Amino acid sequence: MIPPSSFLRRWPLAAALVLLGVFFLAATAVHFAPPGSSVAVWWPAAGLGVAFMLASGPDPRRAAIVVVGTVVTSGLANLYGGRPPLTAACFGVSNATEAAVVWWVMTRGGRRPRLASLEDLGRLLVATLVGAIVFGVMAGLTVAVTLGGPFLNTAYTVAASHAAAVLIIAPLGVAVSSTRSQPRRLEDLLQAVTLLGVAWWVFGPENGLPLAFLPLPVLVWGATRLHLRSLAAQLVALGVLVVYLTSVGGGPFASAARSGAADPETVGALTQAFLITAAITGLVLAVASTARRDALADLHSEATFTQTVLNSAAATAIIGTDSAGVITLFNRGATNLLGYPPDEVVGSLNWVELHDPTEVASRAAELGLSPGPDVLVHLLRGTDRTETRDWTWLTRDGRRIVVDLTTSAIVDQAGNATGYLGVAEDVTERRAAADAVQAALLRERRAVEQLTALDRTKTDFLSSVSHELRTPLASVLGYTEMLEDGAVGPLAPKQLDLVARIDRNGRRLLALIEDLLLNSRIESGQLHLARRPCDLVDVVDHAWESLGALTQRRDLQVRRDVVDGPVSLDGDPAALERVVTNLLSNAVKFTPDGGSVRLRLDTTHDEDGAGSARLVVSDTGYGIAEHDQHQVFRRFFRSSQATERAVQGTGLGLSIVRAIVDGHDGSVAVTSTVGEGTAFTVLLPLAPVGADKS
């Protein structure tokens, strides 16, 4: 078969040779027309022209050239055969029209003519029938008008003759597919010789027996074994041989004419009927056999690809079973995982035998089933779902491995399960690691619970101790005040100094106790704020008054910048005063002599117009290291600067500030640089406009 690209490059030369062939075959057919007949018994020129047009593809320009050439060559052939010029010209146009009709039907929609399927063959049969009918009508009209012959008899005869020629010769020009890898040359030769030999004997001059059917079994043999193109060539040879032998008086059809049982037109019709029957029989079987070989080749290729994919999954076990659970597929990954070679398990082992029997029995009890293959696929019956769960497999050497197995059903078109497919991955180490992590998490959870209980006990203890200490301490402070007031007589200066120290340290201890109690309430979620409309300016003023006692013996510059007018908000005045006091106390404690402490209160508004009170307490003290700043609001936290400089404190003040500010829907932030100072900024939402101050 000439490649299409090479054929198209040589197309002009091929077209010229084909048109010469059309002329020669047409002239020969006219010459051998039966005596007294207006038409030829067989018209192979029609088949040759159609075959070449189909081989040229769907190009309309090439088709037009062949059509015009057919008009000329066919007309000249009829003229050469002795027919009148008008008749010859009409026959030329009729032959060209038939070829054009067949080509149009076969290439409609721009498709390239093929004989790769029964659908393609059906299209060829339809095209042949339509073309033969068109030619029959045109030829019948030509004979009736120009020669005065019978219309119907002529149309019937030439339609059969041209249909036979097209069906036998046209397949040579149609691209076909075949996957037969090696031609069977001896068988091909034997089959061809047998076919022609049987045809020669059946249609030979000495044989008049009605055995026209005998070549068909040999043709069927070739149709099921040969390439489609080889069969098409045999059909051409068979057609030429049968027509020739019949025309010289051989075979059962000519015998009927000799005996007077049939006229020449009937003999021609019988010959064409035989050729059409042989062509349809051979082509149907050949196309079906070719399609079957192609399908088998595709199936084999797909099976090879699938097997390659399965074997490439060396770390994944893929096991297929039939509906009873007997293993039908065992890939290389399954062999690597379990140690069994495929030939040891395929067809002889049920895949439930690969599972831990104790685990299978336990699962069967859960499902209410007897231990067996059904346990593995019970949830898949009647559904298209998949099931994924862990199973324990037993390897060939007795090891136990945990696999993550995904099982799915293989169903037929009726929805019935014909087998099952399992895809498994060894997760033994992964599951062991997960179990270890789970155990560690459990231990961690228990440790956290124990620490939480200890922390709660500590908080309860501190709260209880603080309550117990507050009462006697209040008594001590009360008696100290009485001594300072001279309730038991005047005190000497040294005695007053000692009493003042007792009072000062007692009050510091009382503040510590208050912090511990407040912290206990915060931890237990019992921080209750008595919020009401208040003026933050008043709160700041009260807190500022206590600053004098803190700075009494210090060399510090203190400054207060408070906005004019009230700063109204909804808050707990006592709690807010504690916020201001704690921030001022911190600033004083962490600022060395010669430094400064500043308090600033104003208001600010965001982009949405919401107002906030802004309280900033800043100092020029030691500062807080950057790595400590995110921890300063934690309970009992002491910064590295406080530890290094032995600054007194419990680490509760700022955590209390954060809790109170959060309780007022506000925020607190810190900015600090070591050696330069610290600033704490508190933002509290202002009361809505029009709210009354209490």
mmCIF file of C-alpha atoms in Angstrom, residues 54 66 111 114 121 145 177 211 233 286 351 362 393 430 447 469 515 526 559 603 609:
data_model
loop_
_atom_site.group_PDB
_atom_site.id
_atom_site.type_symbol
_atom_site.label_atom_id
_atom_site.label_comp_id
_atom_site.label_asym_id
_atom_site.label_seq_id
_atom_site.Cartn_x
_atom_site.Cartn_y
_atom_site.Cartn_z
ATOM 1 C CA LEU A 54 -11.872 7.312 -3.071
ATOM 2 C CA VAL A 66 -11.436 12.614 -12.439
ATOM 3 C CA ARG A 111 -14.365 12.358 6.048
ATOM 4 C CA ARG A 114 -12.292 3.938 5.107
ATOM 5 C CA LEU A 121 -18.931 -0.889 4.840
ATOM 6 C CA VAL A 145 -34.213 8.023 -26.272
ATOM 7 C CA SER A 177 -6.581 -0.858 9.020
ATOM 8 C CA LEU A 211 -22.587 -25.092 -8.574
ATOM 9 C CA ALA A 233 -7.625 -8.063 -5.004
ATOM 10 C CA ALA A 286 -13.297 -9.295 6.080
ATOM 11 C CA TRP A 351 -7.692 -13.812 49.917
ATOM 12 C CA SER A 362 -13.834 -10.360 65.405
ATOM 13 C CA TRP A 393 -2.087 -9.611 57.041
ATOM 14 C CA ARG A 430 3.138 4.455 60.431
ATOM 15 C CA ALA A 447 0.191 15.627 82.991
ATOM 16 C CA LEU A 469 -3.811 36.971 106.682
ATOM 17 C CA ASP A 515 -3.516 41.241 94.519
ATOM 18 C CA GLN A 526 -15.248 35.360 89.166
ATOM 19 C CA ARG A 559 4.104 64.895 85.259
ATOM 20 C CA THR A 603 -9.297 60.650 73.655
ATOM 21 C CA GLY A 609 -15.757 57.292 64.283
#
